[in-house]
XYZ file of C-alpha atoms in Angstrom:
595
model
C 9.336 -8.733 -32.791
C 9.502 -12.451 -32.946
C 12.327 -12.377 -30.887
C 10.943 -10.531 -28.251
C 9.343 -11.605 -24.953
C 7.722 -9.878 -22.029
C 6.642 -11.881 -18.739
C 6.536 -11.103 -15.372
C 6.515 -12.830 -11.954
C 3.805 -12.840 -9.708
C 3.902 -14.559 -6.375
C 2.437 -14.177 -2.442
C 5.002 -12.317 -0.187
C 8.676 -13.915 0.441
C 8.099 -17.019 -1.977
C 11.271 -15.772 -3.530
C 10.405 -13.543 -6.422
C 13.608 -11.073 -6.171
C 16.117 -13.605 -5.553
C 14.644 -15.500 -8.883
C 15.283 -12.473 -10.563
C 19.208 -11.857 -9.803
C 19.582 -15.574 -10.796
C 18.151 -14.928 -14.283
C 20.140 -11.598 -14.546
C 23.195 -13.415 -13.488
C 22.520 -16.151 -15.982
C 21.676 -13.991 -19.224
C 24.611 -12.278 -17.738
C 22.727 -8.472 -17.534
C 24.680 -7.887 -14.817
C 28.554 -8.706 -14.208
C 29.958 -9.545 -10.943
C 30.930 -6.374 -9.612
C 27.092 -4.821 -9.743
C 25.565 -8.557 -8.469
C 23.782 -7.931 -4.877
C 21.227 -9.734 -3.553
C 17.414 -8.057 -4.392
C 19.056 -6.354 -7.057
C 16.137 -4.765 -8.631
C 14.530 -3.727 -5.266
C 16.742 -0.586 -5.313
C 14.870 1.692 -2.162
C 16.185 1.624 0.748
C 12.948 0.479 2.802
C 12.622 -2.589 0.118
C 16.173 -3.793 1.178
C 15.372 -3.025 5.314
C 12.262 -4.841 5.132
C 12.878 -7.227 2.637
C 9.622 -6.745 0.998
C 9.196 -5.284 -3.155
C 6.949 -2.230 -3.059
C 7.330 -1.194 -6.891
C 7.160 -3.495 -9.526
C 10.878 -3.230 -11.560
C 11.117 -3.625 -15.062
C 14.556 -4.576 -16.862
C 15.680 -6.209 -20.270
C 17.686 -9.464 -20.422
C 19.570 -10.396 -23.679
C 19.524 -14.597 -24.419
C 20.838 -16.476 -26.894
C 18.813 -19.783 -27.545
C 19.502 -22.236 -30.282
C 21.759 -19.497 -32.062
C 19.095 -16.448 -32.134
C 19.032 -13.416 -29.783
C 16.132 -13.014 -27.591
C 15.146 -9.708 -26.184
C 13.276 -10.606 -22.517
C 11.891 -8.118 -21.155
C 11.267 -8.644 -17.068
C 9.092 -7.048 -14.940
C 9.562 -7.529 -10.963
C 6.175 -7.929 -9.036
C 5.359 -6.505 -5.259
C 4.059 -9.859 -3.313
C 1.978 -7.671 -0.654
C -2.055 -7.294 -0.669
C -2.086 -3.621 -0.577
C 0.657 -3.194 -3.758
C -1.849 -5.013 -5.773
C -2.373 -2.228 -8.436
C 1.733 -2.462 -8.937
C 0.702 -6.254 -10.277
C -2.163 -5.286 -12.398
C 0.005 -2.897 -13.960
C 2.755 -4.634 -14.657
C 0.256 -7.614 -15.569
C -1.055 -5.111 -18.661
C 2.291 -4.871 -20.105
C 3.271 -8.526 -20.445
C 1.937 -11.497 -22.463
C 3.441 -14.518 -19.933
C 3.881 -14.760 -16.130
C 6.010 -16.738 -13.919
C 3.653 -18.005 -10.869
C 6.468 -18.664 -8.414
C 5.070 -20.932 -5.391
C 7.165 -21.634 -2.284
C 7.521 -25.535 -1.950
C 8.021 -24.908 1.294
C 4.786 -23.098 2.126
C 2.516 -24.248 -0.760
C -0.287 -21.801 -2.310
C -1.128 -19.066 -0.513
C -3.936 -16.079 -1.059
C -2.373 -13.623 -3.116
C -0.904 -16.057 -5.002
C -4.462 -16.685 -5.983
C -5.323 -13.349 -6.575
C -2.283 -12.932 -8.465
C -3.062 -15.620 -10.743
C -6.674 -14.569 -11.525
C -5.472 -11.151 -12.430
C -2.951 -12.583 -14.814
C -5.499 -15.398 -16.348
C -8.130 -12.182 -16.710
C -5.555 -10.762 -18.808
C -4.830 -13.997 -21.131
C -1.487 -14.522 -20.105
C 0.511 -17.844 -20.310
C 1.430 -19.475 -16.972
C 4.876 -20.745 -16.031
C 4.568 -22.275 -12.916
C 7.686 -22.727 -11.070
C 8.336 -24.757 -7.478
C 10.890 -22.450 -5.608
C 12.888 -23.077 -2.670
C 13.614 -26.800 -4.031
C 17.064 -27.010 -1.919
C 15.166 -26.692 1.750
C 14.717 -29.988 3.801
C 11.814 -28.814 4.595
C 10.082 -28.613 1.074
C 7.209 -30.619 0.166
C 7.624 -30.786 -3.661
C 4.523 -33.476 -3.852
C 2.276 -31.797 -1.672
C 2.447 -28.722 -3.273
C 2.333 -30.130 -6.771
C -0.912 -31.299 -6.277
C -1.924 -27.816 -5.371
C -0.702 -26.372 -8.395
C -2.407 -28.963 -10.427
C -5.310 -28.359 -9.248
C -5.093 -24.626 -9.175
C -4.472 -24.128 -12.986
C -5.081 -27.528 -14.334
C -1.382 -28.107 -15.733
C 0.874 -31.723 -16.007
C 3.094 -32.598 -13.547
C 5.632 -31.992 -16.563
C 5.061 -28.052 -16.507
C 6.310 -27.412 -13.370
C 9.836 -26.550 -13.251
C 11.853 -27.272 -9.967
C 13.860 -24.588 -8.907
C 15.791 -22.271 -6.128
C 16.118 -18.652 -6.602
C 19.199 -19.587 -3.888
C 21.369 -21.720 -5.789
C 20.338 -21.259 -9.394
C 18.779 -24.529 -9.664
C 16.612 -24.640 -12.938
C 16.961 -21.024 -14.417
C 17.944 -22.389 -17.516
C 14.840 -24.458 -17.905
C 12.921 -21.712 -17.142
C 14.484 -19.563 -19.811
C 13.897 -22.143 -22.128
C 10.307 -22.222 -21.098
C 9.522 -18.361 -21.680
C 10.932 -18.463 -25.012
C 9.171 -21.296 -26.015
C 5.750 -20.777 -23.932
C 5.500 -16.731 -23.917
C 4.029 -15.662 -27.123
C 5.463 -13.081 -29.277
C 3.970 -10.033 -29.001
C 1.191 -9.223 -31.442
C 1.438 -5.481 -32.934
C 1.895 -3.493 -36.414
C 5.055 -2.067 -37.009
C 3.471 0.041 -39.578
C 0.443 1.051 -37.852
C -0.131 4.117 -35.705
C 1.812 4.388 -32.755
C 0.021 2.938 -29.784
C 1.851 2.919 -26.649
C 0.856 2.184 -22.782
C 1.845 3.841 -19.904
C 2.882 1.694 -17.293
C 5.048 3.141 -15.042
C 7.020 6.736 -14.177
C 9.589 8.594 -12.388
C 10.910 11.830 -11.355
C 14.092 12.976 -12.140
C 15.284 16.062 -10.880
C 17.555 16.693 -13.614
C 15.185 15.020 -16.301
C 11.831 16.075 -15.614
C 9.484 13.525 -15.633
C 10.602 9.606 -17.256
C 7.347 7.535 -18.076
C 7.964 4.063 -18.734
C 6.205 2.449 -21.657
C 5.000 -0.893 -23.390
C 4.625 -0.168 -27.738
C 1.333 -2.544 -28.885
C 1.290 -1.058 -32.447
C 3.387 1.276 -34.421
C 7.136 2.474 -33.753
C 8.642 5.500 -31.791
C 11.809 7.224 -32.450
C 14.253 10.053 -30.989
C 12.996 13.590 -31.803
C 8.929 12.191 -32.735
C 6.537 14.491 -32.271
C 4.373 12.662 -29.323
C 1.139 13.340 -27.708
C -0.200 11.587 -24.189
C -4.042 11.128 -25.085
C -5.355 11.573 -21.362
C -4.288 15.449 -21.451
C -3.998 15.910 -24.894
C -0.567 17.421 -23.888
C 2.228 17.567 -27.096
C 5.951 16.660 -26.145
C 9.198 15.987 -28.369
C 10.767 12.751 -27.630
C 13.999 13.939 -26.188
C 15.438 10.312 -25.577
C 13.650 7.272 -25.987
C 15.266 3.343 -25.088
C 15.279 0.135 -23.144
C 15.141 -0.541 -19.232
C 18.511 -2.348 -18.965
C 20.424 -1.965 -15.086
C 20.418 1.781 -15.807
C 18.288 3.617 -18.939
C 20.187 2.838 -22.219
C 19.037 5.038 -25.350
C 17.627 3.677 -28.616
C 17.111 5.288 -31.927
C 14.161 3.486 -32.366
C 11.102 1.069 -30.574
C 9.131 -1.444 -32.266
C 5.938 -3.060 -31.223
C 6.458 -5.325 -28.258
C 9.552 -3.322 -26.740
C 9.247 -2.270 -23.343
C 11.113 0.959 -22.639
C 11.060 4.368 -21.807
C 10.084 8.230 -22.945
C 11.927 11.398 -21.204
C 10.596 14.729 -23.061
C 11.048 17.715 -20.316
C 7.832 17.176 -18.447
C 7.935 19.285 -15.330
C 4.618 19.102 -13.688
C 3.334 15.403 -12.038
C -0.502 15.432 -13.243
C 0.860 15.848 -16.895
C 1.899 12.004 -17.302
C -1.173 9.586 -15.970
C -0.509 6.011 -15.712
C -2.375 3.491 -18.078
C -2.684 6.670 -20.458
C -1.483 6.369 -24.454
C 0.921 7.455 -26.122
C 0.342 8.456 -29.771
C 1.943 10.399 -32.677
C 0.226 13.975 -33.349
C 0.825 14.039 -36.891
C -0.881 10.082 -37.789
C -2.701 9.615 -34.070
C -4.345 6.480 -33.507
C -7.917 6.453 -33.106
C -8.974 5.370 -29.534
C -6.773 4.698 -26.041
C -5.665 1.716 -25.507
C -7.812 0.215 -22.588
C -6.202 0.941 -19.493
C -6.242 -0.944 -15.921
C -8.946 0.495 -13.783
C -8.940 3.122 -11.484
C -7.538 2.453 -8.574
C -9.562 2.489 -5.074
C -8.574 3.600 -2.098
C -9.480 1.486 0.716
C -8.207 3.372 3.805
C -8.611 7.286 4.500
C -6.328 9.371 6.692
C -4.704 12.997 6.882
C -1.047 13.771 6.177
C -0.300 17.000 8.102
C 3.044 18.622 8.120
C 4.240 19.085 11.468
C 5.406 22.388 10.656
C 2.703 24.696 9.218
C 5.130 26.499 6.820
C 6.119 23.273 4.899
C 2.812 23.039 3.635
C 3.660 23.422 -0.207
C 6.288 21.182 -0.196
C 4.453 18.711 1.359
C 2.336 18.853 -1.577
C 5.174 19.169 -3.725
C 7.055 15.952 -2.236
C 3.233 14.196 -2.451
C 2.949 15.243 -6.618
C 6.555 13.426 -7.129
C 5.325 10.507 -4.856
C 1.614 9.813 -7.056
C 4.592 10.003 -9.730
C 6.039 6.767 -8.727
C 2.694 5.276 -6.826
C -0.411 5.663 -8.944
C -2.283 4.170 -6.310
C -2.241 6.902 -3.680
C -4.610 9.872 -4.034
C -4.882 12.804 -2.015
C -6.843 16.462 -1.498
C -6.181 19.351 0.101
C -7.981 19.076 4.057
C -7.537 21.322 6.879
C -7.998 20.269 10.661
C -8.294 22.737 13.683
C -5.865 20.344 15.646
C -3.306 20.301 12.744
C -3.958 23.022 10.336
C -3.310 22.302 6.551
C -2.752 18.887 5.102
C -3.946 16.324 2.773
C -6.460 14.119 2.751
C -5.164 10.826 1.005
C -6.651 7.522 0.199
C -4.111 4.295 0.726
C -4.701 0.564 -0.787
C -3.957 -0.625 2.960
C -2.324 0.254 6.425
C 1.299 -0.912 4.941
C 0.998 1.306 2.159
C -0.008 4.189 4.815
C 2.681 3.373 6.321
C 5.393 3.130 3.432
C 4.168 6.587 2.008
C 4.928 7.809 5.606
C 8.562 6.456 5.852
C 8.707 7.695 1.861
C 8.097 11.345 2.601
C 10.260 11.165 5.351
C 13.739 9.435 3.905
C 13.236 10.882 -0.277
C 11.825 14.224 0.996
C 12.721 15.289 3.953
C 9.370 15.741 5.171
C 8.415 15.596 9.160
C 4.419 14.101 8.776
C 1.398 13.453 11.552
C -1.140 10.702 10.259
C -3.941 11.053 11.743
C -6.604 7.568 12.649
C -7.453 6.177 9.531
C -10.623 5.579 8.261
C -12.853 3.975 5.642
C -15.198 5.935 3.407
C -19.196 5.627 4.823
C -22.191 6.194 3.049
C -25.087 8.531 5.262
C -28.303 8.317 3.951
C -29.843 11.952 5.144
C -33.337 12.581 5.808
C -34.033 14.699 3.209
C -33.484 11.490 0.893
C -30.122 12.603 -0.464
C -26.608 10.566 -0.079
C -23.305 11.840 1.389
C -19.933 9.892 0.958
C -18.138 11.135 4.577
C -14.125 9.960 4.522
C -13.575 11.221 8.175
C -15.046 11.862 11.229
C -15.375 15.578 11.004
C -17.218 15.695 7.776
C -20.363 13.802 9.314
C -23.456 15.225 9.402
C -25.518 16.505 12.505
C -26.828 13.165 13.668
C -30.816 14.535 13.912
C -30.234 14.536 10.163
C -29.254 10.849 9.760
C -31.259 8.161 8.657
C -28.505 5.394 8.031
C -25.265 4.864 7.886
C -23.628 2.382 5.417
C -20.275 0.833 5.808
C -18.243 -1.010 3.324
C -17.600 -4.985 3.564
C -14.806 -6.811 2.229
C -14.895 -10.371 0.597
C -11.673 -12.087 2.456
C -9.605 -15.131 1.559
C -7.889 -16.574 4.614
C -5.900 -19.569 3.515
C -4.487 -21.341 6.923
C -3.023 -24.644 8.662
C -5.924 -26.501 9.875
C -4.556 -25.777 13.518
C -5.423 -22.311 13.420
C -8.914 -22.376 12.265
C -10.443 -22.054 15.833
C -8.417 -18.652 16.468
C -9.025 -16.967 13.270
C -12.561 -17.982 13.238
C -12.960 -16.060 16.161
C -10.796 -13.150 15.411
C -13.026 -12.732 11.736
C -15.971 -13.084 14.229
C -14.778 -10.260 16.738
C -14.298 -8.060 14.129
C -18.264 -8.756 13.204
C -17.426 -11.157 10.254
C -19.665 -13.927 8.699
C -18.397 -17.059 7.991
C -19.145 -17.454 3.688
C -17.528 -21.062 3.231
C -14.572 -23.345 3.941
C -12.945 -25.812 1.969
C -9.873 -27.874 2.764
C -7.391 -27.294 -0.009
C -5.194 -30.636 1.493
C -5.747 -32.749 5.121
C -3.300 -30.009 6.864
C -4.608 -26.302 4.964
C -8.022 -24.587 4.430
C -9.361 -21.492 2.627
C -11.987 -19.374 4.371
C -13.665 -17.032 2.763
C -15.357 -14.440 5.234
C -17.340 -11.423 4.916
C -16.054 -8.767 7.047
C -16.536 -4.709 7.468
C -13.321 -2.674 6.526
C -13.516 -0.510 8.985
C -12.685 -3.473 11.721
C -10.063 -4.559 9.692
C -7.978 -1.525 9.405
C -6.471 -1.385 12.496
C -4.842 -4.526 13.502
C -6.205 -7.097 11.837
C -3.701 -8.050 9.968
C -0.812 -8.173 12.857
C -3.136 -10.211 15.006
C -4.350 -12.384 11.973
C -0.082 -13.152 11.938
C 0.417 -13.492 15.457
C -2.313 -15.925 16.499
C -1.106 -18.143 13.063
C 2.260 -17.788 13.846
C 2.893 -16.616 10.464
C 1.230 -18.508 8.779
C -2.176 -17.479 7.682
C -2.138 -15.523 4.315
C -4.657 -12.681 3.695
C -6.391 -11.833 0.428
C -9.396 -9.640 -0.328
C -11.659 -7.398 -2.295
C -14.496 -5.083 -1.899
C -17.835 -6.751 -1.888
C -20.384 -3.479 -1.482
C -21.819 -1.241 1.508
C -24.376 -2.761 4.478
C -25.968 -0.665 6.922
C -24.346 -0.054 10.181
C -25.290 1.562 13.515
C -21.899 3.726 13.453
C -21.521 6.484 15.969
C -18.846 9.020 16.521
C -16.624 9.098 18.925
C -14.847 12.417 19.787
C -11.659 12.934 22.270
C -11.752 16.355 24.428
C -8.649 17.725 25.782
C -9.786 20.052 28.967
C -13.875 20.661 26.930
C -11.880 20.936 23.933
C -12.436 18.157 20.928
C -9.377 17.396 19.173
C -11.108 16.572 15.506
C -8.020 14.147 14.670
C -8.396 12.047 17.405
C -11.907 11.297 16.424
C -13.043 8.228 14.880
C -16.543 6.573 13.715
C -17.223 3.292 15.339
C -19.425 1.073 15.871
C -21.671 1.925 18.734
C -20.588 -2.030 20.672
C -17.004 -1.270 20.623
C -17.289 2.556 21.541
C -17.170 2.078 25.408
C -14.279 -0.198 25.182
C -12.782 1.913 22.723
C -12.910 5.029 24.433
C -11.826 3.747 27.969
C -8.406 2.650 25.740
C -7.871 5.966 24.188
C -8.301 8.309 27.600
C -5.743 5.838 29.468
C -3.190 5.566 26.195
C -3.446 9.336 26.109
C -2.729 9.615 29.893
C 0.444 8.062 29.517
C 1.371 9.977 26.423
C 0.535 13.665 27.001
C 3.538 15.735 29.086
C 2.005 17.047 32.648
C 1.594 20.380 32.684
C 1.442 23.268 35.364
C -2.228 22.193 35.277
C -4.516 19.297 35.289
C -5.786 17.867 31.977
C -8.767 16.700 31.574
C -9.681 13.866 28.835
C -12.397 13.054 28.374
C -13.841 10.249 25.297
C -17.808 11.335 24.185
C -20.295 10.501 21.884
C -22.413 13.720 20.773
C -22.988 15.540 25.005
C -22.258 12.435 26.582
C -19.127 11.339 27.999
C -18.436 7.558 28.053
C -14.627 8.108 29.468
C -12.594 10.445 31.936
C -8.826 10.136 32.705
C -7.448 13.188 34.427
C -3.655 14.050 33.759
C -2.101 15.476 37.378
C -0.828 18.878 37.471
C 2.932 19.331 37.968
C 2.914 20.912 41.199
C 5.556 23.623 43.548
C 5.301 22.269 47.356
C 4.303 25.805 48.586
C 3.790 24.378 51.611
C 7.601 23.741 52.427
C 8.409 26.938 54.435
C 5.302 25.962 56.471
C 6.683 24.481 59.691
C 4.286 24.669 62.786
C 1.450 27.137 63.208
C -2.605 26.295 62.419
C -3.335 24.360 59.410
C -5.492 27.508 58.220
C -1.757 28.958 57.062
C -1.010 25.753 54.804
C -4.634 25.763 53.633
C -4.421 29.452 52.795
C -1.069 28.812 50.480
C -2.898 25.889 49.021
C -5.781 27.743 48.114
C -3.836 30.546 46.705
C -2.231 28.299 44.972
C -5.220 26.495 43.557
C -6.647 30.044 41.888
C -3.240 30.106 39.984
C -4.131 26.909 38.415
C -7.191 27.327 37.465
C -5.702 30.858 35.519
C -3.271 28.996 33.857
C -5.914 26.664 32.725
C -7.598 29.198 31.155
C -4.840 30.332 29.514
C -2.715 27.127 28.641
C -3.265 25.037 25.732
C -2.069 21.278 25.421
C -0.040 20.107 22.842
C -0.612 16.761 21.595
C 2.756 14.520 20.791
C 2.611 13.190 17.459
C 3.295 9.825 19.347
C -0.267 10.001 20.350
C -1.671 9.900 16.933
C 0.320 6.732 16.115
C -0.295 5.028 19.425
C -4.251 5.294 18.547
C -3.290 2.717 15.679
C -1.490 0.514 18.528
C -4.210 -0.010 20.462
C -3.647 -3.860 21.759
C-alpha cells in the first residue's frame, strides 16, 4: 500500500490534460511505441473528432523511483462544465490531483470549480504550468494567479509541456513524494467504491472500483449494498491499456469487478462493494446525486424501435451516471423518454452517442428547465415540459430556477458580456479584477435563458475567450407563459415551450418564419400559427403547391378561368381536411438555432 498512489488531473477545457497524460504513459513506459497516439486515453470516436474528454479514463502506471516500484494509478478528467459529475467522481477515488493551468491562457472558471471540488475532498495539489514551449506563454503572469489561487511557493509549480515532455519527470517525482499513501485496513472488511462502469456485450456488466478497506479476490462471494444484489467475482484486476486480471486487490488499488451482471440498474455508481459472508457495516459515503439541469424528450423516429431505444439508453446511464430518463409519450411523436442532461453539450453528445454506439435514429425535442407552479389550491407541482402545465385559471405563480455564474474574461470584453448576462435578465452579483488585463463576474442569471445559446454567443462575442462556470443558486418567481405552435388549428405539443411573457412575441414571430422555411409545401396551404392560451401572437402561411388549371384556357370570358379556379379551390380545401403535415426532424433542431 505504501507504494501505491492515486491522483488525477483536473483542468478547464483544452489546457492540455490528455496530451499530459500520453507523456507520463510514454515516460513510465505503459505504453510502447507501436500503441502511442495522441489522446490516447480518450478512446470514443466523438472525443478524438472534437478534441474534447467526455469520460473520465482511469489507467495504472508502473515507476521505479530511488530503487522501489510505485503503483500510480491515473485517472483522466473531462475539462467541460456540463461533465462535471465525471470530475467529482473521479475526484472520490483519488487522494492527489494535478491542477494543470495553461500558461498561455492563465486560470480560467472551471479550473476553479475544479479545484474547490478537489480541496472539498482533502486532496493534495500539484500545480503544474503547461504549454511552457509557446512564445506566447506568460509563465509570470500566470504564476501569480496560481499563488494566489491556492496559496503555494513559487517553488511548487512545476514548468511543463504536455507537447514536448518538458518536466514529466519532476512531476512524477512530485506525486510520489506529495500524494499520500492511501489510508485503509488490509484486514478489515472489504469496503470498496464504485466509481465507474461499462457494458460489455460479451461480459455483462464491468464496474470499475477504488478498495478503501479490506481485500478482494477471484471467486469472493460479493454483494453491491445499494441493491443488496449477491454476485461471484468472476475476474477481478487493474486498469492497465486494456483490463489485466489479478488474483488479489488490496486497499488503495484501483481496479475492476466483472461477475455476469446483465441488467443496467443492478450496478449504481458511488454504491459499495462488500463481502456477504463478513459485510462491512455502513456504505461508504458516496458523491451526491446528480442534477439534471436541462429537460428534453428523446423520441425514436421510428415508433417500433421504441424498446431498444430504451435498451441502447440503460447501456448509456451505464457509462454516464449523470443522465436520467422516464418513459413520456407526445401526440406529435408518440413514445419516448423524458431525460434530464447536465447541459446542452451533454444533450447533444448523448444524441450523437445513440446514434454512432447504437444505431439509433432520435428527435430531441426544445429543451427545457424544470419550473415550480404554485396552484391555487395551495399545493406545488414540479412541471419539466410544456405539456405537463397546469390550466392557467389554476395558477398562482410560477417559479423558475437561477444559476450562480462565474464568467472569468479579458477586460475588453466586459461591455459585451455584461450586456449579453443582462439580455438574458441577469443581475450583476460582483466583479473583481483577477490581474490589470482579466476579471471574474459573478452573475445571477435564470436557466431557462441560458439554455439555448448562451454559451455559443458568450464564445463568439469573447472571441474565445470568456470561460463559463456555474451552479444552481434556488427558484425566483417568474411571469412564464406558454407558448404553443399550431400547424393548420393543430398544436404540435413538442414545439411548445414556456417563456417568459417579454420574449414571447419575438420568440414566436422567429419560430412561424424558421418553420416556413423548413416544412415541405404541400398540395395545400399550411397554416402556422405561434399562440399563447386562444390568442395568436404569430401567422406565417406556407403556399400550396399548385397545377396551372388554367393552361388550356386560351380566349373566352374570364368566368371560364374563374370557374376552373374555383373548382379547383374546393379540392384544396378537401385535401386540407384530409392531409396531415409532417414535421422534419430538422425543425426540432432548428428551434435550438434560433440566432
Amino acid at each position: 500500500m505504501n507504494n501505491i498512489r492515486n491522483f488525477c488531473i483536473i483542468a478547464h477545457i483544452d489546457h492540455g490534460k490528455s496530451t499530459l497524460a500520453d507523456r507520463l504513459l510514454e515516460f513510465t513506459k505503459t505504453i510502447g511505441e507501436r500503441e502511442m497516439q495522441n489522446q490516447v486515453l480518450d478512446n470514443m470516436e466523438l472525443e478524438k473528432e472534437r478534441g474534447i474528454t467526455i469520460k473520465s479514463h482511469a489507467i495504472q502506471m508502473d515507476y521505479l523511483h530511488k530503487d522501489i516500484d510505485y503503483k500510480l494509478n491515473l485517472i483522466d478528467t473531462p475539462g467541460h462544465v456540463d461533465f462535471s459529475y465525471e470530475v467529482s467522481r473521479s475526484i472520490a477515488a483519488c487522494e492527489g490531483a494535478l491542477l494543470i493551468i495553461d500558461a498561455t491562457q492563465g486560470i480560467q472558471a472551471q479550473t476553479i470549480s475544479n479545484l474547490y471540488l478537489a480541496i472539498e475532498n482533502d486532496l493534495e495539489i500539484i500545480p503544474i504550468l503547461n504549454k511552457m514551449d509557446l512564445d506566447n506563454a506568460m509563465p509570470e503572469v500566470v504564476e501569480e494567479q496560481i499563488i494566489d489561487l491556492i496559496g503555494c511557493d513559487h517553488e511548487d509549480i512545476i514548468h511543463a509541456s504536455g507537447k514536448t515532455g518538458m518536466g514529466v519527470e519532476t512531476i512524477l517525482e512530485n506525486i510520489i513524494e506529495k500524494v499520500p499513501e492511501p489510508k485503509g485496513d488490509p484486514e478489515a472488511p472489504l469496503q470498496a467504491l464504485i466509481f465507474d462502469s461499462v457494458f460489455n456485450s460479451f461480459r455483462g456488466i464491468i464496474a470499475y472500483f477504488k478498495i478503501i478497506n479490506g481485500q478482494i479476490r477471484k471467486k469472493d462471494l460479493v454483494k453491491f449494498m445499494a441493491t443488496g444484489k449477491e454476485y461471484h467475482a468472476d475476474e477481478v484486476g487493474v486498469l492497465k491499456l486494456s483490463l489485466q486480471a489479478r488474483d488479489v486487490l488490496v486497499p488503495g488499488d484501483v481496479g475492476y469487478i466483472i461477475s455476469g451482471i446483465k441488467t443496467a440498474k443492478e450496478v449504481k455508481v458511488g454504491d459499495t462493494i462488500t463481502h456477504v459472508k463478513n459485510p462491512c457495516t455502513n456504505r461508504i459515503d458516496g458523491f451526491e446525486e446528480v442534477k439534471p439541469m436541462v429537460f428534453a424528450g428523446i423520441y425514436p423516429i421510428d415508433a417500433d424501435d421504441y424498446e431498444d431505444l430504451r435498451n441502447a439508453m440503460d447501456k448509456l446511464q451505464l457509462n454516464d451516471a449523470s443522465l436520467t430518463f422516464e418513459p413520456e409519450s407526445s401526440a406529435a411523436l408518440g413514445f419516448g423518454f423524458r431525460c434530464g442532461f447536465l447541459g446542452l453539450l451533454h444533450m447533444e453528445i448523448i444524441q450523437e452517442r445513440l446514434e454512432r454506439e447504437f444505431d439509433m435514429n432520435v428527435i430531441t425535442t426544445v429543451p427545457n428547465v424544470s419550473y415550480l407552479v404554485h396552484l391555487t389550491d395551495g399545493s406545488t407541482q414540479t412541471v419539466y415540459n410544456p405539456s405537463g402545465m397546469p390550466v392557467s385559471t389554476t395558477i398562482t405563480e410560477i417559479d423558475e430556477p437561477y444559476i450562480r455564474a462565474n464568467i472569468i474574461t479579458a477586460s475588453e470584453f466586459i461591455g459585451p458580456v455584461m450586456n449579453l448576462c443582462l439580455d438574458k435578465r441577469g443581475t450583476l452579483i460582483s466583479q473583481n479584477y483577477l490581474t490589470a488585463e482579466r476579471a471574474d463576474l459573478v452573475f445571477n442569471l435564470p436557466l431557462g435563458e441560458i439554455v439555448f445559446d448562451f454559451y455559443d454567443k458568450l464564445k463568439s462575442i469573447s472571441k474565445g475567450y470568456a470561460s463559463f462556470d456555474y451552479h444552481m443558486s434556488g427558484y425566483k418567481p417568474a411571469k412564464l407563459v406558454r407558448l404553443d405552435i399550431l400547424l393548420n388549428g393543430e398544436m404540435v405539443d413538442a414545439l411548445s415551450t414556456l417563456i417568459h411573457f417579454d420574449n414571447a412575441y419575438t420568440f414566436g414571430r422567429r419560430m412561424c418564419e424558421k418553420l416556413k422555411e423548413l416544412i415541405p409545401r404541400q398540395q395545400f396551404d399550411i397554416a402556422i400559427q405561434a399562440a399563447i392560451g386562444a390568442k395568436i401572437i404569430a401567422r406565417e402561411t406556407v403556399k400550396a403547391v399548385r397545377k396551372d388549371v388554367t393552361a388550356k384556357c386560351y380566349g373566352g370570358d374570364i368566368t371560364r378561368k374563374r370557374k376552373l379556379l374555383e373548382k379547383q379551390k374546393k379540392g384544396k380545401k378537401r385535401m386540407k381536411q384530409v392531409g396531415n403535415v409532417e414535421v422534419p426532424q430538422k425543425a426540432f433542431l432548428a428551434v435550438l438555432k434560433l440566432d
